[in-house]
Coordinates of C-alpha atoms in Angstrom, one line a residue:
X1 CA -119.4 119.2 130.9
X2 CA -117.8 122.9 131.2
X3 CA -119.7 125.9 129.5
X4 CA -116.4 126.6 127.5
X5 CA -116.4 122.6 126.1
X6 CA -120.2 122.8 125.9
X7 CA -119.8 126.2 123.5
X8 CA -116.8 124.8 121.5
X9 CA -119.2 121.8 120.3
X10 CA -122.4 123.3 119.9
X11 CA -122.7 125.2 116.3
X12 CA -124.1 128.7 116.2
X13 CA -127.4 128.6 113.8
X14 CA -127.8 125.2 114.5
X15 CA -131.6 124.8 115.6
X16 CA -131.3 123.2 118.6
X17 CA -134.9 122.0 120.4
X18 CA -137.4 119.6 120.5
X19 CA -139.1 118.4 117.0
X20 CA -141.9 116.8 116.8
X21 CA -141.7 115.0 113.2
X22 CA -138.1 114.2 113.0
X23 CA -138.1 113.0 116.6
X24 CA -140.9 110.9 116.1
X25 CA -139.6 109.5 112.6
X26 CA -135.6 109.1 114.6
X27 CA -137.5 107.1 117.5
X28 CA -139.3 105.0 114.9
X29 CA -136.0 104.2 113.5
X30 CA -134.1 103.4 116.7
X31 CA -137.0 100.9 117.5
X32 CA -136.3 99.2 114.2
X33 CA -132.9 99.0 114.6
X34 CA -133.5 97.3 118.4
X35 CA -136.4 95.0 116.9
X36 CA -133.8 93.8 114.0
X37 CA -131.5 93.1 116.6
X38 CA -134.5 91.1 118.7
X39 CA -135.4 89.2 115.5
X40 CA -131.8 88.1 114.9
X41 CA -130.5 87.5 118.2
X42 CA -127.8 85.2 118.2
X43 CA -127.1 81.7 120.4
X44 CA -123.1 80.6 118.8
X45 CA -120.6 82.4 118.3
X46 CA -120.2 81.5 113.8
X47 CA -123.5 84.1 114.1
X48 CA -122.3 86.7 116.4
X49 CA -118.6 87.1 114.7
X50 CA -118.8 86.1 111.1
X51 CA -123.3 85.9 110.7
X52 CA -122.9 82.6 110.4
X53 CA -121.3 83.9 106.7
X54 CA -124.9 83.9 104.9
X55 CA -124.5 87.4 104.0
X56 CA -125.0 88.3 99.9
X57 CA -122.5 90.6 97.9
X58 CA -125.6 93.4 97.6
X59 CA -126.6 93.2 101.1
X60 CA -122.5 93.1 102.7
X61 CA -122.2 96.0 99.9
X62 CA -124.5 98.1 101.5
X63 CA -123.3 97.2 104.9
X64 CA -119.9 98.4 104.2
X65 CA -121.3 101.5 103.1
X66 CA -123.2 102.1 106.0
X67 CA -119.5 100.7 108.2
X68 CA -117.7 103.2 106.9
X69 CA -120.2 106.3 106.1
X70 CA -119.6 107.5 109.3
X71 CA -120.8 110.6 111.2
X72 CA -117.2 112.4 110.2
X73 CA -118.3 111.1 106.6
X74 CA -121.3 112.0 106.6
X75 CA -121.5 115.7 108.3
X76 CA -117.6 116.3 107.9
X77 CA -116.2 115.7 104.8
X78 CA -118.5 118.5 102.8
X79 CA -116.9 120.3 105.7
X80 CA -113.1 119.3 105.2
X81 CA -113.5 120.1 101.6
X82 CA -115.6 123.1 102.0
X83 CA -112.5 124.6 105.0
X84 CA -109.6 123.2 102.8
X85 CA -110.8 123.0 99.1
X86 CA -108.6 121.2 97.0
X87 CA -106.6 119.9 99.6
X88 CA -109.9 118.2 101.2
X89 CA -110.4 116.1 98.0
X90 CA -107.1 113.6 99.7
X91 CA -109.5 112.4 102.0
X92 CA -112.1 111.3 99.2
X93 CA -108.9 109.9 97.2
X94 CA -107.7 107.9 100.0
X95 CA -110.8 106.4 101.4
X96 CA -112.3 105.8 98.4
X97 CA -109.1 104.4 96.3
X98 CA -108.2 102.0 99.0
X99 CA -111.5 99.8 98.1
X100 CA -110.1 99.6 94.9
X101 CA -106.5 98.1 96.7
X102 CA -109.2 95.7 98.8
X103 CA -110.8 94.4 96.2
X104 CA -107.2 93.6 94.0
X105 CA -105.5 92.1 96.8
X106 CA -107.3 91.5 100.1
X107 CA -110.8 90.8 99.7
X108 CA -111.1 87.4 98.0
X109 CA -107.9 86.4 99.8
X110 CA -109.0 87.0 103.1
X111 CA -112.4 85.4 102.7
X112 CA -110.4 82.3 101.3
X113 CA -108.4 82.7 104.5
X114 CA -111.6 82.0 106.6
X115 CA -110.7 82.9 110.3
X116 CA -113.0 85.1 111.9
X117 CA -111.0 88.0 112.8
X118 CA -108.4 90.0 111.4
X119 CA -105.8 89.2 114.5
X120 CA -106.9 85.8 113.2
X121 CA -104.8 86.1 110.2
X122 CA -101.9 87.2 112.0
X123 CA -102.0 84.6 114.8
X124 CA -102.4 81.7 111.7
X125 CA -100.5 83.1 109.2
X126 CA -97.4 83.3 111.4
X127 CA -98.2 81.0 114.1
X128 CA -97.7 83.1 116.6
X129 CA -100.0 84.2 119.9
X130 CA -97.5 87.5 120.4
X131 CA -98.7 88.8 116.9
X132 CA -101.9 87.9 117.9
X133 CA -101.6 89.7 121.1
X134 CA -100.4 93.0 119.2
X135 CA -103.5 92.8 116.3
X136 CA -105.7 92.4 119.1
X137 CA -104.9 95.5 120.9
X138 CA -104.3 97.3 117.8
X139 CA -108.0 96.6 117.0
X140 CA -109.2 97.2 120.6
X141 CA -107.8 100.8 120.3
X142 CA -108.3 101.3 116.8
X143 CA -112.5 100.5 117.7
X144 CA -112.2 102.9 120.6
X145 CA -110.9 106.0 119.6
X146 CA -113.0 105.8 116.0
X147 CA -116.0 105.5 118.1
X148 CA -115.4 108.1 120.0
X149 CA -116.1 110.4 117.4
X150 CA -119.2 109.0 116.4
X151 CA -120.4 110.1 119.9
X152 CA -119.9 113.8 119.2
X153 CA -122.0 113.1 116.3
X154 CA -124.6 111.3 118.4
X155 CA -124.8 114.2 120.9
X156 CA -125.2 116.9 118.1
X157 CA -127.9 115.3 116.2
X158 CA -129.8 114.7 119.5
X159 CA -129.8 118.4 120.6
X160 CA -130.9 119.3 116.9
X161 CA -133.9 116.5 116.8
X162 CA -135.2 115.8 120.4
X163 CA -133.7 118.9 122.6
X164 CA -132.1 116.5 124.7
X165 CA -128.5 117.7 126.4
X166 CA -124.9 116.8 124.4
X167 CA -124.5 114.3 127.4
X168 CA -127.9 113.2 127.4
X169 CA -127.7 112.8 123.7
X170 CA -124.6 110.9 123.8
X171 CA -125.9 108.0 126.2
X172 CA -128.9 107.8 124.7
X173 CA -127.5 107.0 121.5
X174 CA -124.6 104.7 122.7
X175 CA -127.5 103.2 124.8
X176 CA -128.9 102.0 121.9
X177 CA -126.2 101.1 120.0
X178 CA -125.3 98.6 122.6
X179 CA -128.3 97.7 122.9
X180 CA -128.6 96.1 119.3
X181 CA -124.9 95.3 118.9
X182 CA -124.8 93.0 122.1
X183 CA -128.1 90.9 121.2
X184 CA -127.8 90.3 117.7
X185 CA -123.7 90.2 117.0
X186 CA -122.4 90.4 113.3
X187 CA -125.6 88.8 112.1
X188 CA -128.6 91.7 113.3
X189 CA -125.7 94.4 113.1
X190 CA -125.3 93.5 109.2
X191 CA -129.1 93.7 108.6
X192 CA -129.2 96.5 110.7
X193 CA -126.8 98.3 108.3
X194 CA -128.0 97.3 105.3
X195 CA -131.5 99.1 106.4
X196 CA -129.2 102.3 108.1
X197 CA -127.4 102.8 104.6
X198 CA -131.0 103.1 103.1
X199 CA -131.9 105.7 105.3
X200 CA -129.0 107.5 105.5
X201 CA -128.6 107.8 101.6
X202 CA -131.8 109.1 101.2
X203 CA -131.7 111.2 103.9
X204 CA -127.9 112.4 102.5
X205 CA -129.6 112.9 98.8
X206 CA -132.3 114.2 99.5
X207 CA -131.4 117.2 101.8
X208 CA -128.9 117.7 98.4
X209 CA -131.5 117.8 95.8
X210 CA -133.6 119.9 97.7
X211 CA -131.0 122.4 98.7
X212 CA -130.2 122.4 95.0
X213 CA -133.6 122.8 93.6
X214 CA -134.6 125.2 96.0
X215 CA -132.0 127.8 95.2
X216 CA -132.0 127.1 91.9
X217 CA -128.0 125.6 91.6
X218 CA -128.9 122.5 90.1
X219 CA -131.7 119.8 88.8
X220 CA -131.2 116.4 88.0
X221 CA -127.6 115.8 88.6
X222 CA -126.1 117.8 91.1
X223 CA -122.9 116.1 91.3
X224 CA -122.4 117.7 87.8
X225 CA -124.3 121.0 88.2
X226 CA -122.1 123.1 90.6
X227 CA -119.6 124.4 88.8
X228 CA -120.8 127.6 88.5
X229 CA -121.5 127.9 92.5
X230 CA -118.1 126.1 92.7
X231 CA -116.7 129.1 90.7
X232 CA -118.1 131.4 92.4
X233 CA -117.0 130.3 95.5
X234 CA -113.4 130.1 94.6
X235 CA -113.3 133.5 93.2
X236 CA -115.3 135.7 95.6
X237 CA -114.9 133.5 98.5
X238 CA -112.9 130.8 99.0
X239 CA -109.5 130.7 96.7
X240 CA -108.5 127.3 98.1
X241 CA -111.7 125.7 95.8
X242 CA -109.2 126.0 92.7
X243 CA -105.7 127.0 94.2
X244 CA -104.7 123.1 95.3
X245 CA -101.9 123.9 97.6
X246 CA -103.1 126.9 100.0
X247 CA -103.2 125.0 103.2
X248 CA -100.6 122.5 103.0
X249 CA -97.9 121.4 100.7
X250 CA -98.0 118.8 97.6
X251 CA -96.0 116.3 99.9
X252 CA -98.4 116.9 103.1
X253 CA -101.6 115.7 100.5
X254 CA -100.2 112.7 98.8
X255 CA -99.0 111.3 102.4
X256 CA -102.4 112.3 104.2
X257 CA -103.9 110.5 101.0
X258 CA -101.1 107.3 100.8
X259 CA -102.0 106.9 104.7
X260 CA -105.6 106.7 104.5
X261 CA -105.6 104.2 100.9
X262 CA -103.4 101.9 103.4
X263 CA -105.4 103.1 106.4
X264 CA -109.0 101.6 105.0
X265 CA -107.0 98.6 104.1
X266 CA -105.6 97.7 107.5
X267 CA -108.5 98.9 109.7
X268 CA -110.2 96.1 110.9
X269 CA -113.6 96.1 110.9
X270 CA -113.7 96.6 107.4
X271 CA -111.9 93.5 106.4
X272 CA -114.1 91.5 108.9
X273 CA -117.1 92.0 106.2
X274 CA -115.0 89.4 103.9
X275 CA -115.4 86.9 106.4
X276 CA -119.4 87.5 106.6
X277 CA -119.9 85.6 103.0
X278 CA -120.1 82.1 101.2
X279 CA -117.3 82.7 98.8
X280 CA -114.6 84.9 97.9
X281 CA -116.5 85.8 94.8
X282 CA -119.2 87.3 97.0
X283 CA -116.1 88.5 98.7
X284 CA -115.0 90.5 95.7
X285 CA -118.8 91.7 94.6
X286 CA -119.1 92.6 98.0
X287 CA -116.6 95.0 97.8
X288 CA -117.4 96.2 94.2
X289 CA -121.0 96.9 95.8
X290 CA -119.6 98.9 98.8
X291 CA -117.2 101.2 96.7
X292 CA -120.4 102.1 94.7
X293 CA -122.3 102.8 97.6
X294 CA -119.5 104.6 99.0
X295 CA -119.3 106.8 96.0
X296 CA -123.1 107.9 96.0
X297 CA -122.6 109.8 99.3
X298 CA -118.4 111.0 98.4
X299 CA -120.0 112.2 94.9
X300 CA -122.1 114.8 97.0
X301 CA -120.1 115.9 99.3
X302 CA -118.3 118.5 97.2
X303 CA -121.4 119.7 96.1
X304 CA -122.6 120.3 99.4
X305 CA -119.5 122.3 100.2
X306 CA -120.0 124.2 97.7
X307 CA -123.8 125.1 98.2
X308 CA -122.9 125.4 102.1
X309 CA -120.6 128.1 101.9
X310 CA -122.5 130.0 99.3
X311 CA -125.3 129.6 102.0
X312 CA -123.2 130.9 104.9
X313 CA -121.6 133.7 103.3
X314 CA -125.3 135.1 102.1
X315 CA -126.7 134.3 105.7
X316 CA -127.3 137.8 107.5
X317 CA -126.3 136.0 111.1
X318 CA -123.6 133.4 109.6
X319 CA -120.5 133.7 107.5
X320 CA -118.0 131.5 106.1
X321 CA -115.7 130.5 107.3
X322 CA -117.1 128.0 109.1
X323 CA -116.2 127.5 112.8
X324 CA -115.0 123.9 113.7
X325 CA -118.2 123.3 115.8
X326 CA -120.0 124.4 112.6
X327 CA -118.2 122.4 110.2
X328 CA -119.2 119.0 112.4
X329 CA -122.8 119.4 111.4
X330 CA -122.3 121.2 107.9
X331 CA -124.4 119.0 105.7
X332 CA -127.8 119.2 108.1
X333 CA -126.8 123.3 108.2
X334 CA -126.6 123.8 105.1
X335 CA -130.1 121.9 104.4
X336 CA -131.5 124.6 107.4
X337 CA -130.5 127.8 105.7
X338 CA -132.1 126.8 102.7
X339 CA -134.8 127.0 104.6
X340 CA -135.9 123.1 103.6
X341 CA -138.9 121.9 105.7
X342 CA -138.3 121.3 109.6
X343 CA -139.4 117.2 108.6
X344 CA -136.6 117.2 106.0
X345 CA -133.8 118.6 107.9
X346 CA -134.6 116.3 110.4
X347 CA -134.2 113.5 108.2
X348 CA -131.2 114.7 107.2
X349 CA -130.0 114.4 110.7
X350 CA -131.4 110.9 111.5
X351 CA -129.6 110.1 108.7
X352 CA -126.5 111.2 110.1
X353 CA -127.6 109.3 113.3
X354 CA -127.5 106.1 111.1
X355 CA -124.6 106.4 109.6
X356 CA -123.3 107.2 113.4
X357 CA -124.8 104.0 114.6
X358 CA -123.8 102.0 111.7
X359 CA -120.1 102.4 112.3
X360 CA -119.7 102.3 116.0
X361 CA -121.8 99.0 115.6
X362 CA -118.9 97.7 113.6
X363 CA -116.2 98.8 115.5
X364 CA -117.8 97.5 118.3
X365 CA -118.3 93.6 116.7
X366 CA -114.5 93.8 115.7
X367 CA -113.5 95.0 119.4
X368 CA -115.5 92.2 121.0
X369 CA -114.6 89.7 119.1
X370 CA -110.3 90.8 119.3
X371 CA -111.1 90.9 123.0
X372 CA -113.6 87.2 123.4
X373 CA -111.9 85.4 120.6
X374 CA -108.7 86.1 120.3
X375 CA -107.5 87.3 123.9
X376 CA -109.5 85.4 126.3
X377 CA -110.1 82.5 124.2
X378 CA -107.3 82.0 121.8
X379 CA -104.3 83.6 124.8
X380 CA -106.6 82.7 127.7
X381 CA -108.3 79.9 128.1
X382 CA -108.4 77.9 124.9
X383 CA -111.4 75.4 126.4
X384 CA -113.6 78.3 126.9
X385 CA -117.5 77.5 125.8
X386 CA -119.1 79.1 123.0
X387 CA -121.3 80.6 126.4
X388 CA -118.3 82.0 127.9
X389 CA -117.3 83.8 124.6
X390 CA -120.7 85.3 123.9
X391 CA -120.7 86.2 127.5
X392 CA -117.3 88.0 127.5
X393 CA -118.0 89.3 123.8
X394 CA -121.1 90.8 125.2
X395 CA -119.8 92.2 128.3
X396 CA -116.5 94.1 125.9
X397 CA -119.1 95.9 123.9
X398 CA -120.9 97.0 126.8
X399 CA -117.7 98.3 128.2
X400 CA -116.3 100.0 125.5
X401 CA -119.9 101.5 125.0
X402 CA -119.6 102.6 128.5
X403 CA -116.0 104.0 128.2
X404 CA -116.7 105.9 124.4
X405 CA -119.4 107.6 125.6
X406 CA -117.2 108.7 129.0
X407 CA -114.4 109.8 126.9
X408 CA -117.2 111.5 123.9
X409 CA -118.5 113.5 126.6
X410 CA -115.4 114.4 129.0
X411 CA -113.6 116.0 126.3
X412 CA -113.8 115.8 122.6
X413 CA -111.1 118.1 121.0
X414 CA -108.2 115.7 120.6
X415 CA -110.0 112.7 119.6
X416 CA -111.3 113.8 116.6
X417 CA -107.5 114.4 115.4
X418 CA -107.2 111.0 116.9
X419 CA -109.4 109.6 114.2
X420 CA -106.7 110.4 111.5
X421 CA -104.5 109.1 113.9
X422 CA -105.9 105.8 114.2
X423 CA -106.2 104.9 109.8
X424 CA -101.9 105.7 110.2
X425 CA -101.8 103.0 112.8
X426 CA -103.9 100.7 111.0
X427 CA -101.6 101.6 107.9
X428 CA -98.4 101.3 109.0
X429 CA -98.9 98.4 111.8
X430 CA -101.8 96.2 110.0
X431 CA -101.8 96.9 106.2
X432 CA -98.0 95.2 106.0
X433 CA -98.8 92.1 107.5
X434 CA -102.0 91.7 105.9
X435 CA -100.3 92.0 102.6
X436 CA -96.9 90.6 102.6
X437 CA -99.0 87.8 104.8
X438 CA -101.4 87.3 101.6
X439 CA -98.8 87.5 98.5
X440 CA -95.4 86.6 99.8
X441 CA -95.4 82.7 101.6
X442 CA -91.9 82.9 102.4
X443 CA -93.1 86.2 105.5
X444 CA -91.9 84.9 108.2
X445 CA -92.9 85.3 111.8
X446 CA -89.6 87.2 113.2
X447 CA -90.2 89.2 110.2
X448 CA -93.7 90.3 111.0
X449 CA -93.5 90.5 114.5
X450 CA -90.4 93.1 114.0
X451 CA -92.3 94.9 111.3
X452 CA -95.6 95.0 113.6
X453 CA -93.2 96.7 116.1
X454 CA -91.4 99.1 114.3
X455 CA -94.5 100.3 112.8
X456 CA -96.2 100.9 116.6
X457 CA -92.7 102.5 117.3
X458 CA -93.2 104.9 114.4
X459 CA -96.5 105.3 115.4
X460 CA -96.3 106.5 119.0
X461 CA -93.0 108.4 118.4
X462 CA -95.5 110.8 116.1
X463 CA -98.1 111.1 118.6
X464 CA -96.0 111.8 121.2
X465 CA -94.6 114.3 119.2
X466 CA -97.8 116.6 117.7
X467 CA -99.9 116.0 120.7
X468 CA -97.6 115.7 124.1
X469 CA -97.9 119.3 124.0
X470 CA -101.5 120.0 123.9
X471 CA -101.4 117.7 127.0
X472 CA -98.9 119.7 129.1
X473 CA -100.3 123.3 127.6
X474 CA -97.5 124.1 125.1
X475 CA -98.4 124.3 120.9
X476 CA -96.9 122.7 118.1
X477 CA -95.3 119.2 117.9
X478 CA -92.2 118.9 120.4
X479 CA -90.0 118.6 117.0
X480 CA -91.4 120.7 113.9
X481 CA -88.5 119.2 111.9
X482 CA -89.8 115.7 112.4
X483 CA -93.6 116.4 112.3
X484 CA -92.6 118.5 108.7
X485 CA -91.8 114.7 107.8
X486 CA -93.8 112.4 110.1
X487 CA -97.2 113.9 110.8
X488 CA -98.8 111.2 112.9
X489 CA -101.9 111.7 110.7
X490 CA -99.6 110.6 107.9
X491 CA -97.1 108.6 108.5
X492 CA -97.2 105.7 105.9
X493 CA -96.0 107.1 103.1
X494 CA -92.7 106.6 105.1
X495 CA -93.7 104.1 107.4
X496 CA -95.1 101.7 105.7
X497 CA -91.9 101.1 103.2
X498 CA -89.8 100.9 106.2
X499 CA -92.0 98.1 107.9
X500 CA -91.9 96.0 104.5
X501 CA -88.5 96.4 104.1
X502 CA -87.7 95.3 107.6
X503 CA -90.3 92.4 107.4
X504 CA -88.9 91.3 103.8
X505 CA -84.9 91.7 105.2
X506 CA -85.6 89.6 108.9
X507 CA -88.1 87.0 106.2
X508 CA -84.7 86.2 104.4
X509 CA -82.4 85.9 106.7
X510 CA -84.8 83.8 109.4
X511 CA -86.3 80.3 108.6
X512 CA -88.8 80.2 106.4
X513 CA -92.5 79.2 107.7
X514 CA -93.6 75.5 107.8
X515 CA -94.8 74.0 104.9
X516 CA -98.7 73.8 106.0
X517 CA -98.1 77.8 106.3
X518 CA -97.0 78.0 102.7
X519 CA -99.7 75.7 101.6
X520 CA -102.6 77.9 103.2
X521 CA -100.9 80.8 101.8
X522 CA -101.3 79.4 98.4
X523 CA -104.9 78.1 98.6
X524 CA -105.6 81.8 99.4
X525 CA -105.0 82.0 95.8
X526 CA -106.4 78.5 94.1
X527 CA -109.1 78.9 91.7
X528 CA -110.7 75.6 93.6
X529 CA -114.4 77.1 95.1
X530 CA -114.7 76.8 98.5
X531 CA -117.8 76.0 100.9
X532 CA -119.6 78.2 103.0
X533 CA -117.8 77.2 106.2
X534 CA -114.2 76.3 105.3
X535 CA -111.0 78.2 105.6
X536 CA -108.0 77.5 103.9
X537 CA -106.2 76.1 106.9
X538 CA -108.8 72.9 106.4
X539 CA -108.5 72.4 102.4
X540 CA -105.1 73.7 102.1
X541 CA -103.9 72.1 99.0
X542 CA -101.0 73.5 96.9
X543 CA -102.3 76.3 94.7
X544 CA -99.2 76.8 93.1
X545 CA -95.7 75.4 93.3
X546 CA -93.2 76.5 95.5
X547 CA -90.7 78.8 94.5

């Protein structure tokens, strides 16, 4: 790695070097996560895709905190909000309010769908292997380029807590991470999150009461305490805190925060968890259980914006604002310029290396399994054994371990826009289908396969546009006029009305689907429980009459 790349990702004040403590207590946690994965190492590929769906709505609750409390959540939201203020808070909206659209339309559905991947749904619900094809690599490059920036994450905390290089950090990490994912499947990766969101909510909480109780900002409840460091901020400061519109306009935030509510609905390895449990109530509680795990970290991640740059701007050596590198790790920063204990930072970021691990784990299960089930299996070879699949499932994850951590450590600057990048894809080229799939039985397949590629035609017109430059050394998107409309961090507040509408306008005018297609649609809706194992293909009877 260059000096220049190495000095773009390394934060000034960050204490990096060898600690004894927290890299003692982060080993003894990487060996638990790697003995969890020994312990529930997998044989069949029910255990290694869906864990065998024996998962409970606490335990899949906590694992879809841990999924999606990434290392961006984790160490980069208190950032985003403490750099943009009020404009910040779209990403909390977004990710947080499209649970709420999961649990009233997808969740229960899609466990009542029972497949075992989301390009599952698509291939059944319109019998077809080209939509199949296209969920497949959507979820293959979706998995990549989120994990990517987990590995920057990885890197950073390793510097801070064992002194190790970024690169050295990185592979060690990934190393790992593999290590787990590929022996145990969906079944040791969900107990493995349940017991990462432990330690990474602790970890998160506790670096935030200290910090508050330390310099005296708050007590009991921060989340409700720092108004007056908030207001402080935002007058002497920071005016962004309470001025909403500083850095961007009011149609730039509800389309950033339209295209990640779709965004969380459509990304994969989030709606996988439905399939991991008995019944689509679990299903639902699942999901009720996540969103309130989600909302313990979210709840403090203003608060540590606000404490953070109060911090900064009082440091003698730092000031706000924050540089990019520092806002990557501003959470286990702003727990070191408090001047908490060395142990207790680091626990702070092992936490962050949970919460790192926890998602790439995910992504990596949903990649395999779009890359063993449904494209050498399902487009491939249809007789394949369940020994063939584990083997190729095994094999993807090690590659796209291999390839992340390449990419993570080769160059890390355009990847983490690329993050935003990949919730609009998953918005405006999955989130469609899943729905219309779900709540309208007369979708056809023309009609989703058109809609599936207009929305990847949307989606690569936009990135060709704000980032073709940046390759070939120019700035700016090629056409300001179309990015003022079209950011490709947030295109479905336009896209994703223009892929309904062309999926509902092809639907009416094409034939409609086969009556067993309508009939699974509606058993995706009956009231009739369903056992652990079925799907709705296998007890499709009519849930409703046909209109």
């Amino acid at each position: 790695m260059s000096t220049d790349l190495l000095l773009q990702i390394v934060p000034e004040g960050l204490d990096i070097g060898f600690k004894l403590i927290p890299a003692l207590t982060t080993i003894g946690m990487l060996v638990a996560f790697l003995a969890v994965g020994f312990f529930f190492r997998v044989a069949d590929t029910d255990n290694l895709w869906v864990a065998g769906r024996s998962i409970g709505n606490i335990e899949n609750g906590m694992a879809i905190g841990a999924n999606w409390m990434s290392a961006a959540s984790y160490l980069g939201v208190a950032a985003t909000i403490a750099t943009l203020g009020y404009f910040g808070l779209a990403y909390l909206v977004g990710w947080t309010a499209g649970y709420f659209i999961l649990l009233i339309f997808l969740a229960s559905q899609f466990r009542r769908f029972g497949k075992y991947t989301a390009p599952d749904f698509v291939a059944d619900r319109f019998y077809s292997d080209t939509g199949r094809a296209i969920a497949a690599v959507t979820t293959l490059f979706i998995a990549y380029v989120y994990a990517v920036s987990q590995g920057r994450g990885m890197g950073l905390m390793s510097m801070y807590l064992f002194g190790t290089t970024y690169t050295q950090g990185v592979i060690l990490l990934m190393g790992v991470t593999i290590g787990y994912v590929a022996l145990s499947g969906m079944l040791g990766t969900t107990k493995n999150m349940a017991l990462q969101y432990v330690i990474l909510i602790i970890a998160f909480l506790g670096g935030l009461y200290a910090v508050g109780w330390t310099q005296g900002y708050s007590t009991v409840l921060p989340y409700l305490e720092f108004g007056d460091e908030a207001t402080l901020v935002a007058e002497q400061i920071a005016r962004e805190f309470t001025a909403p519109f500083v850095n961007a306009g009011y149609y730039e935030w509800v389309a950033l925060c339209f295209t990640l509510i779709v965004g969380t609905c459509g990304l994969p390895h989030v709606l996988v968890r439905f399939y991991t449990v008995d019944n689509e109530r679990t299903a639902r509680w699942s999901c009720v259980w996540g969103l309130f795990f989600i909302c313990l970290l979210y709840w403090g991640t203003a608060t540590y914006a606000a404490f953070g740059t109060l911090l900064f701007d009082q440091s003698e050596a730092l000031s706000f604002p924050f540089t990019s590198a520092q806002g990557d790790v501003v959470v286990v920063l702003t727990t070191q310029l408090a001047n908490l204990p060395e142990w207790l930072v680091g626990l702070v970021a092992a936490g962050a290396v949970a919460a790192a691990l926890a998602t790439v784990s995910g992504l990596f299960i949903s990649g395999s399994s779009a890359a063993a089930h449904d494209i050498y299996t399902n487009l491939y070879k249809p007789e394949a054994s369940e020994r063939e699949q584990l083997i190729v499932g095994r094999l993807t994850i090690l590659g796209l371990g291999i390839l992340v951590a390449a990419t993570a450590i080769a160059d890390v600057g355009v990847i983490a826009s690329l993050v935003a990048v990949a919730f609009a894809i998953a918005g405006v080229v999955m989130f469609p289908v899943f729905f219309l799939g779900l709540w309208w039985e007369h979708t056809t397949r023309e009609g989703a396969l058109a809609g599936m590629l207009v929305g990847l035609a949307i989606s690569i017109v936009t990135i060709i546009n704000d980032y073709a430059s940046e390759v070939i050394g120019g700035e700016g998107p090629l056409l300001p006029a179309l990015n003022a409309v079209l950011p490709a961090t947030s295109t479905a507040l336009i896209g994703v009305p223009v892929v309904m509408t062309v999926i509902i306008a092809i639907s009416l005018v094409t034939d409609d689907p086969p009556q067993e297609v309508k009939r699974m649609v509606r058993q995706c809706h009956s009231p009739e429980p369903m056992s652990r194992m079925e799907s709705a293909e296998e007890v499709a009877t009519d849930g409703g009459e046909e209109q």
